[in-house]
mmCIF file of C-alpha atoms in Angstrom:
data_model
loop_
_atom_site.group_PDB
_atom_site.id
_atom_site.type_symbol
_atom_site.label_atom_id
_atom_site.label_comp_id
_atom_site.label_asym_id
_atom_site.label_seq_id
_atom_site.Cartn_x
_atom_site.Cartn_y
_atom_site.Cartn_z
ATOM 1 C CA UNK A 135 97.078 143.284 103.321
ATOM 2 C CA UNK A 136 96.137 146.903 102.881
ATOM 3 C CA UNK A 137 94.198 147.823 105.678
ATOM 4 C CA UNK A 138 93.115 151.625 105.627
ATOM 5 C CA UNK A 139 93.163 152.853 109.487
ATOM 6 C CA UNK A 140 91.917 156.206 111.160
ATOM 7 C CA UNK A 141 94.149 157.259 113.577
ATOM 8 C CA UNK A 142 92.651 159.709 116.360
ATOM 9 C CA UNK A 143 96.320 160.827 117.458
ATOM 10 C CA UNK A 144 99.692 158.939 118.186
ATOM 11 C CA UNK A 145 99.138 155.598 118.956
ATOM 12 C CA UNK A 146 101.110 153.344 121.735
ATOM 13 C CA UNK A 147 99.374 149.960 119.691
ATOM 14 C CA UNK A 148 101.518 148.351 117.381
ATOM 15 C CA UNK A 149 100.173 146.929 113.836
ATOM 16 C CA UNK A 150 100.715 143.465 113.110
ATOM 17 C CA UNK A 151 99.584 141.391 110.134
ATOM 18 C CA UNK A 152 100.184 137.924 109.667
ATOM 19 C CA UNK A 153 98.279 135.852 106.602
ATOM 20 C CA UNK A 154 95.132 137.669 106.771
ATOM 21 C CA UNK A 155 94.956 137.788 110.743
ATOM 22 C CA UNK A 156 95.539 141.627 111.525
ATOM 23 C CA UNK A 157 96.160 142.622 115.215
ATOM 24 C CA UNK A 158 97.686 144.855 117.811
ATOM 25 C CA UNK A 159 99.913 144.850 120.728
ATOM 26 C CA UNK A 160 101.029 147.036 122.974
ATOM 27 C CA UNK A 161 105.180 147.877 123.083
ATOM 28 C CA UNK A 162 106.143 148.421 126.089
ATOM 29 C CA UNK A 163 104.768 144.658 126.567
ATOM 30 C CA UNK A 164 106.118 143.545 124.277
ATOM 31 C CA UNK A 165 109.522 144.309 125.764
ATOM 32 C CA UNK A 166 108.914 141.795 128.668
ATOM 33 C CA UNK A 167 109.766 138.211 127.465
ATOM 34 C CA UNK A 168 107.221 137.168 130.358
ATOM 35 C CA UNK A 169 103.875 138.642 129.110
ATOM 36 C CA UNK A 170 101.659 137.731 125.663
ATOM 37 C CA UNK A 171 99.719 140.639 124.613
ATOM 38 C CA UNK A 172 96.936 141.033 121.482
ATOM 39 C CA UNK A 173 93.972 142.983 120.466
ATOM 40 C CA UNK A 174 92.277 141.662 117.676
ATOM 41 C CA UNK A 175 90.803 143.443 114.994
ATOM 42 C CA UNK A 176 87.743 141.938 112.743
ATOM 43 C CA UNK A 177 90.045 140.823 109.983
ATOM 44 C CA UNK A 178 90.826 137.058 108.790
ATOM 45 C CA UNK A 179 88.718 134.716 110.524
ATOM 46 C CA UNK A 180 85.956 132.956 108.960
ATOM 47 C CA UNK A 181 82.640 134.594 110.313
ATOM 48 C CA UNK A 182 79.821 135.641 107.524
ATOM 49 C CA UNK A 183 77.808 138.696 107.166
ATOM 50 C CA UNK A 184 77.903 141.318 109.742
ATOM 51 C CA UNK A 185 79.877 139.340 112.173
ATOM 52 C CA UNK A 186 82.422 138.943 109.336
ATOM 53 C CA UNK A 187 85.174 138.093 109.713
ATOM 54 C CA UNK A 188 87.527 137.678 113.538
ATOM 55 C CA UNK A 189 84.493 137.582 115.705
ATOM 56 C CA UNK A 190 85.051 136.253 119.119
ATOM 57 C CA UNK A 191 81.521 136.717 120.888
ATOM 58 C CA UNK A 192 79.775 133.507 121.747
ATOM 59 C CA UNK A 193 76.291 135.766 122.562
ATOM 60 C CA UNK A 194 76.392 137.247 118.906
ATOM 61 C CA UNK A 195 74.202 134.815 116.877
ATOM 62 C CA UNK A 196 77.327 133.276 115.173
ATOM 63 C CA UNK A 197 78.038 129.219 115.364
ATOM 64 C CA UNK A 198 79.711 128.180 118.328
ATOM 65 C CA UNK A 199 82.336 126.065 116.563
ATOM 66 C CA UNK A 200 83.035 129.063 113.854
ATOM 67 C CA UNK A 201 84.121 131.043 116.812
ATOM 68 C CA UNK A 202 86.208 128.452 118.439
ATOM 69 C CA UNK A 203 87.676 128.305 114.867
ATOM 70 C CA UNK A 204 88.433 131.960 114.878
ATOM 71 C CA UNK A 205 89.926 131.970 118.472
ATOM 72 C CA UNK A 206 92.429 128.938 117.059
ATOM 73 C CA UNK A 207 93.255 130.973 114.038
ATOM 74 C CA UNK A 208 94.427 133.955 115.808
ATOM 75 C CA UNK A 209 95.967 132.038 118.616
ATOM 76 C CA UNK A 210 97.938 130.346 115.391
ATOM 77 C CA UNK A 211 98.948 134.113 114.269
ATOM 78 C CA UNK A 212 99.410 135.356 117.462
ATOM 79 C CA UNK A 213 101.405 132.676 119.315
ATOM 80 C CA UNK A 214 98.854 132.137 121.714
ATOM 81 C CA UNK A 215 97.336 128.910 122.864
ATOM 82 C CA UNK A 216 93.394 128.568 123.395
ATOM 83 C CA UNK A 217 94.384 125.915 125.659
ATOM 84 C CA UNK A 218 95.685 128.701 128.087
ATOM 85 C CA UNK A 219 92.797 130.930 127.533
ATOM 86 C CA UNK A 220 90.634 131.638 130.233
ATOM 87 C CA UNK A 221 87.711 134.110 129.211
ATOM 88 C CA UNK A 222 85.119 136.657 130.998
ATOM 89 C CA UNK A 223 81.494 136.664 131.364
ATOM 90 C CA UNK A 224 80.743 140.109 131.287
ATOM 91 C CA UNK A 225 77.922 142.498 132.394
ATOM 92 C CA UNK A 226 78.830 146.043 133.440
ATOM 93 C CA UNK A 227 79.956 145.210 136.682
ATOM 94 C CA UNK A 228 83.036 145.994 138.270
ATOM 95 C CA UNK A 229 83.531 142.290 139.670
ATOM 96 C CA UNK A 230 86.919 140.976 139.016
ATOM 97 C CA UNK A 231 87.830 137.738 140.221
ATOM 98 C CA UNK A 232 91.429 135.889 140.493
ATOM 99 C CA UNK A 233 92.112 133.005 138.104
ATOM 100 C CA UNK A 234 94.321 130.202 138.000
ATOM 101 C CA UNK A 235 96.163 127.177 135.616
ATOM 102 C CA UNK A 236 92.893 125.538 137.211
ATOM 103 C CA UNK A 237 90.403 127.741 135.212
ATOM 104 C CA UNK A 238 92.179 127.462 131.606
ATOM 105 C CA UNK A 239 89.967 126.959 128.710
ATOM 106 C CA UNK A 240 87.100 128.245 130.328
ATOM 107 C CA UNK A 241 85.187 129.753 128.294
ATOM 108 C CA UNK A 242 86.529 128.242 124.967
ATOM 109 C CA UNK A 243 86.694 124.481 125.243
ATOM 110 C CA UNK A 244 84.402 123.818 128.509
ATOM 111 C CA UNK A 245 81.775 126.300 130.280
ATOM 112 C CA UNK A 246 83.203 129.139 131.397
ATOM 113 C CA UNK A 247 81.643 128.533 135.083
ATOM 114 C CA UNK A 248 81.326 131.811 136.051
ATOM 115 C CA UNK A 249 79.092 135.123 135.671
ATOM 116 C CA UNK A 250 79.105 138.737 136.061
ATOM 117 C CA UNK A 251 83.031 138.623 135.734
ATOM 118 C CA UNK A 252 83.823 141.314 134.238
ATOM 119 C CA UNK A 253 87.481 141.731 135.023
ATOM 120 C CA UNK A 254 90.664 138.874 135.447
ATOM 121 C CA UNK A 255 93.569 138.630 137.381
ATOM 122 C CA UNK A 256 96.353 136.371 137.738
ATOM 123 C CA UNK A 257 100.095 135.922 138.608
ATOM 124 C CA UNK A 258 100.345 132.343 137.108
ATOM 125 C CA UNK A 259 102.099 130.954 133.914
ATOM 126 C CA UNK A 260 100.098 129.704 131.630
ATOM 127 C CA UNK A 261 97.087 131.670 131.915
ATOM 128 C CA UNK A 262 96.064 133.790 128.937
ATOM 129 C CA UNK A 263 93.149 136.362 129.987
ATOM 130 C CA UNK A 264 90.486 137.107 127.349
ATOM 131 C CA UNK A 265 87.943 139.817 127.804
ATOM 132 C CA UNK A 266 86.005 141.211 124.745
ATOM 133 C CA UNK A 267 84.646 144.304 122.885
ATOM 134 C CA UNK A 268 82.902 146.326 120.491
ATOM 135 C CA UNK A 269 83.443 150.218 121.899
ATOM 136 C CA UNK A 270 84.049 149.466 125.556
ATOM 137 C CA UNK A 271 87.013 150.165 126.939
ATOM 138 C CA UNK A 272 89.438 147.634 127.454
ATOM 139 C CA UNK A 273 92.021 147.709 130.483
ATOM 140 C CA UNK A 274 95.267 146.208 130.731
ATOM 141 C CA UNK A 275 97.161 145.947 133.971
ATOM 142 C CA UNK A 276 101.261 144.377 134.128
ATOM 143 C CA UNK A 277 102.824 144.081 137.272
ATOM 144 C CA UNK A 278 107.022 143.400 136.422
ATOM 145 C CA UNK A 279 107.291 143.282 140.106
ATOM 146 C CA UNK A 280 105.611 140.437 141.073
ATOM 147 C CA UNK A 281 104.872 138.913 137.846
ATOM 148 C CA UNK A 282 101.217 139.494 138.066
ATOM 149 C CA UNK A 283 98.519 141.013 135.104
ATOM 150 C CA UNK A 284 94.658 141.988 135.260
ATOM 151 C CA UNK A 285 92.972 142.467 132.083
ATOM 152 C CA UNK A 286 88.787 144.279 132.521
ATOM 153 C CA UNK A 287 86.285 145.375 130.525
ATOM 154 C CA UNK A 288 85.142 148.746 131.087
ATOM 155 C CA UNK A 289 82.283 150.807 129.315
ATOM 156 C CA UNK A 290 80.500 154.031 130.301
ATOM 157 C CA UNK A 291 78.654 151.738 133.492
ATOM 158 C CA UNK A 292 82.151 150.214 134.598
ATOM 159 C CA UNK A 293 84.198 153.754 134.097
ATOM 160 C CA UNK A 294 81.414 155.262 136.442
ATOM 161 C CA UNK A 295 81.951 152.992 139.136
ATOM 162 C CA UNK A 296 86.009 152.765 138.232
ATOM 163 C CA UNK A 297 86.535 149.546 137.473
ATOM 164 C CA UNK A 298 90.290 150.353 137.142
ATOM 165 C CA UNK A 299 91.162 151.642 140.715
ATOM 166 C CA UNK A 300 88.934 148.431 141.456
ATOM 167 C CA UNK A 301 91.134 146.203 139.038
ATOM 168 C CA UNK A 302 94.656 147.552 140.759
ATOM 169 C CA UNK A 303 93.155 147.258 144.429
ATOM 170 C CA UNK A 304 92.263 143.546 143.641
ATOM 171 C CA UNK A 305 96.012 143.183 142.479
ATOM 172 C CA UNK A 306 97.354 145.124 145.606
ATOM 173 C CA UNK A 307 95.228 142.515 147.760
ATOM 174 C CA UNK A 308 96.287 139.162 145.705
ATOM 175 C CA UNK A 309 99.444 140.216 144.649
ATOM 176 C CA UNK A 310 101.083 142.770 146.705
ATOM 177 C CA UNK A 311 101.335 145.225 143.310
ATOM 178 C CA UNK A 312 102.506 149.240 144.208
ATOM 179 C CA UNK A 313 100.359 150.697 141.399
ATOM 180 C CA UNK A 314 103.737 152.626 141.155
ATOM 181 C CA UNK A 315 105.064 149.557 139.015
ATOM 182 C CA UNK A 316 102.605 149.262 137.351
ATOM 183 C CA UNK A 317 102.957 149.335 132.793
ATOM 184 C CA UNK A 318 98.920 149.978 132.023
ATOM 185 C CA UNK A 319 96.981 150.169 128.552
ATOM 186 C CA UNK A 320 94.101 151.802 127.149
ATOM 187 C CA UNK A 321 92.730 149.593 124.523
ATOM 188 C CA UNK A 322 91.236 150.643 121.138
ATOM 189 C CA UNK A 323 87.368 151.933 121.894
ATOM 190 C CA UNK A 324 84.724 154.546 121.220
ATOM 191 C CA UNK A 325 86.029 158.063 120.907
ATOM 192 C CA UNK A 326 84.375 161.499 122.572
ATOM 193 C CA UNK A 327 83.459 162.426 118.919
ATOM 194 C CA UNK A 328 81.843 159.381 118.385
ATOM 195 C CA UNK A 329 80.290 159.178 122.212
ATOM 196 C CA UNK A 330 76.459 160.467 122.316
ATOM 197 C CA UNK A 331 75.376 160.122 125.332
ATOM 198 C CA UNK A 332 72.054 161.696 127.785
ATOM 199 C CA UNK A 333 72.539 164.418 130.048
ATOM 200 C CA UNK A 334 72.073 161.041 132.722
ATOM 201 C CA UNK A 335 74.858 159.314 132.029
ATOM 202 C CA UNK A 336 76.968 162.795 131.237
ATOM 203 C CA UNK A 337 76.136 163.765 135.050
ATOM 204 C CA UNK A 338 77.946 160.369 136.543
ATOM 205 C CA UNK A 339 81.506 161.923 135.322
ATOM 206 C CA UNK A 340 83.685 165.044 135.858
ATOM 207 C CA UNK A 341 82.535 167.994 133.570
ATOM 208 C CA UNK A 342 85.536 168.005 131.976
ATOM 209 C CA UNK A 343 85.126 164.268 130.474
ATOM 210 C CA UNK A 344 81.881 165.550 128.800
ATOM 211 C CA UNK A 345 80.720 168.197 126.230
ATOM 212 C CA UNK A 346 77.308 169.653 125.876
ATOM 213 C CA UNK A 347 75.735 169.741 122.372
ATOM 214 C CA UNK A 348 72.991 171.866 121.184
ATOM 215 C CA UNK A 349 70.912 169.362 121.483
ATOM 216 C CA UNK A 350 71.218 168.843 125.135
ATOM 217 C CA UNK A 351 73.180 165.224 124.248
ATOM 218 C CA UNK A 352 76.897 164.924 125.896
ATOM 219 C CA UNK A 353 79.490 163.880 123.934
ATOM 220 C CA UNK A 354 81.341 161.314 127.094
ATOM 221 C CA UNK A 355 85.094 160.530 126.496
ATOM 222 C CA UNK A 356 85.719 157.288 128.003
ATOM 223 C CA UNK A 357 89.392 156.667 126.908
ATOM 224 C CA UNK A 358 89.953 160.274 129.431
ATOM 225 C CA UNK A 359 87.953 158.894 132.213
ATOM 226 C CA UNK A 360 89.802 155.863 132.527
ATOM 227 C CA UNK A 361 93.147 157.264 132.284
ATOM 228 C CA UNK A 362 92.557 159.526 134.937
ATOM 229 C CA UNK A 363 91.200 156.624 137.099
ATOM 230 C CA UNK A 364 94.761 155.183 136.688
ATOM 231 C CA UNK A 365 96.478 158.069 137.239
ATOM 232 C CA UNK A 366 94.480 158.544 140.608
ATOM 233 C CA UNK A 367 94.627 155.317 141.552
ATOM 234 C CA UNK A 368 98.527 155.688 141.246
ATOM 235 C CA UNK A 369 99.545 154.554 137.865
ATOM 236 C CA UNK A 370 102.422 157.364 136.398
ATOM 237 C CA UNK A 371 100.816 158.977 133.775
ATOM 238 C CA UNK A 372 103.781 157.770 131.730
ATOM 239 C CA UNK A 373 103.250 153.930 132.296
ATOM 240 C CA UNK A 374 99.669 154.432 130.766
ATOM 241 C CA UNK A 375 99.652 153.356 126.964
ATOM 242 C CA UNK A 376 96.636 155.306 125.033
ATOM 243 C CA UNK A 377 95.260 153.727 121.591
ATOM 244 C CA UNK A 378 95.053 156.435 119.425
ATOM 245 C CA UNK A 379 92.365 154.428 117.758
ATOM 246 C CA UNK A 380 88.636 155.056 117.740
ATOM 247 C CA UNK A 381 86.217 151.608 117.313
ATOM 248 C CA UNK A 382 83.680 153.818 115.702
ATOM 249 C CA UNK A 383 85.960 155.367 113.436
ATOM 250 C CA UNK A 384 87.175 152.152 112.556
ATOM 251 C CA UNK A 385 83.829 150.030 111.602
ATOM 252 C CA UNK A 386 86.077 148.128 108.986
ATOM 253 C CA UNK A 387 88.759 147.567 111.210
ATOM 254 C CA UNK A 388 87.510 146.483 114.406
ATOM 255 C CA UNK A 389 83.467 145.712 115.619
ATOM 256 C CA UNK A 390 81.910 148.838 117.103
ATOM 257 C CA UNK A 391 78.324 148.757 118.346
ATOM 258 C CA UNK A 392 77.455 152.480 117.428
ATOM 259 C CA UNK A 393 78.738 152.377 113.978
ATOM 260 C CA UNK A 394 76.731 149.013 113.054
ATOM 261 C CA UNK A 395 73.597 150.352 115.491
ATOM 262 C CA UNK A 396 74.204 146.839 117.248
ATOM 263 C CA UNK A 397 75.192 144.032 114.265
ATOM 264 C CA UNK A 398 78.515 143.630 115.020
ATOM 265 C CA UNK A 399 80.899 140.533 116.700
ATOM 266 C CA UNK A 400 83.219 141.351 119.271
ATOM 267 C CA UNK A 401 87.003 141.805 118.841
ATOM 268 C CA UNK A 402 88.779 140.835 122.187
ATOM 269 C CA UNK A 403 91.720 141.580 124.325
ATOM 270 C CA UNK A 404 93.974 138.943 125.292
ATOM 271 C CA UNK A 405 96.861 139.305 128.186
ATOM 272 C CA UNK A 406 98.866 136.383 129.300
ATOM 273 C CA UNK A 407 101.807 134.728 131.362
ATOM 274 C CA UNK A 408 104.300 132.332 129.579
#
């Protein structure tokens, strides 16, 4: 496969291709023999036109049982079961709720029975978390401790309100996580160049996550914001994994709402216990 990627800067995601189904992971998971880790890109499923070809979204216009046939091919590549896959509902919020080996498949093969979820958590085997994209940012959360994970969706309404201080304070209360211990990822999204946004939304974040244009538009980098959340919230700046990979940069590569002015599918993150 000869995939042609624009890399912003180093990246902690590593490229894996497998038949036609391309996807990343994130290392310093993929150390621990406990966790199963993906991002998916919009490569080999079997989705036409705009939502070609891995699109995951159910609320994108495509056939329900095309993308329950995507989700099964990349669980196939990936190792993953959709069995075990227990999905979001999500809506800018910063609700997160706690799942369990009761709630698998939800979202794939029954209802997912839940709304305005925009972040999981769990600390039981068997559970795969699936929350999905197309420029947000996605946030991964490992606990080695206590054998615990939280996986959230976060664009520029969820950053604002920092849904990943309110992602690690939902594992400190379930789980007993030190935010100390925790390994943390920054999934692929939007980049500042790519990032227009009003002076509105500019004015909700720290100056120094936003640049003035000429035209009195802000460019907003998200990927910044939320590290810094992390890092506040008490995450070592070293146990944070960037992405080094802009969605918008990447409209080939992965689904990105800006670059396809809103036809696109949705690639998703997936972060599970064995």
């Amino acid at each position: 496969m000869n995939i042609k990627i624009k890399w912003k800067n180093h990246s902690g995601f590593k490229l894996h291709e497998h038949d036609s189904v391309a996807y990343l992971t994130v290392p310093a998971f993929d150390e621990k023999s406990w966790i199963q880790n993906a991002f998916s890109t919009r490569l080999g499923g079997i989705s036409k036109g705009y939502l070609a070809s891995m699109n995951l979204g159910f609320n994108r216009g495509d056939d329900p049982e095309t993308v329950k046939r995507n989700y099964r091919i990349f669980a196939e590549a990936t190792g993953l079961n959709t069995e075990n896959m227990i999905l979001s509902k999500q809506t800018h919020t910063t609700n997160v709720r706690r799942v369990t080996v009761a709630d698998r498949g939800r979202g794939i093969t029954r209802p997912v029975g839940w709304d305005d979820v925009d972040g999981l958590v769990t600390n039981e085997p068997g559970c795969v978390l699936v929350t999905v994209f197309a420029d947000c940012v996605p946030l991964y959360f490992v606990d080695p401790v206590h054998h615990a994970i939280g996986l959230s969706h976060s664009g520029w309404r969820g950053t604002a309100a920092r849904m990943g201080q309110v992602t690690i304070e939902r594992m400190q209360r379930e789980f007993g996580t030190d935010p100390a211990d925790l390994l943390t990822a920054i999934g692929p999204s939007i980049c500042e160049d790519c990032y227009e946004v009003s002076s509105e939304v500019a004015r909700q974040f720290p100056e120094k996550f936003s640049k003035e244009k000429p035209d009195g538009k802000y460019l907003l980098n998200l990927q910044e914001a939320n590290r810094q959340i992390m890092v506040d919230a008490g995450v070592p700046r070293e146990h944070i994994t960037m992405p080094g990979i802009c969605t918008c940069c990447n409209p080939d590569f992965l689904f990105s709402h800006r670059a396809s002015h809103g036809k696109r599918g949705l690639c998703a993150a997936f972060l599970g216990i064995k």
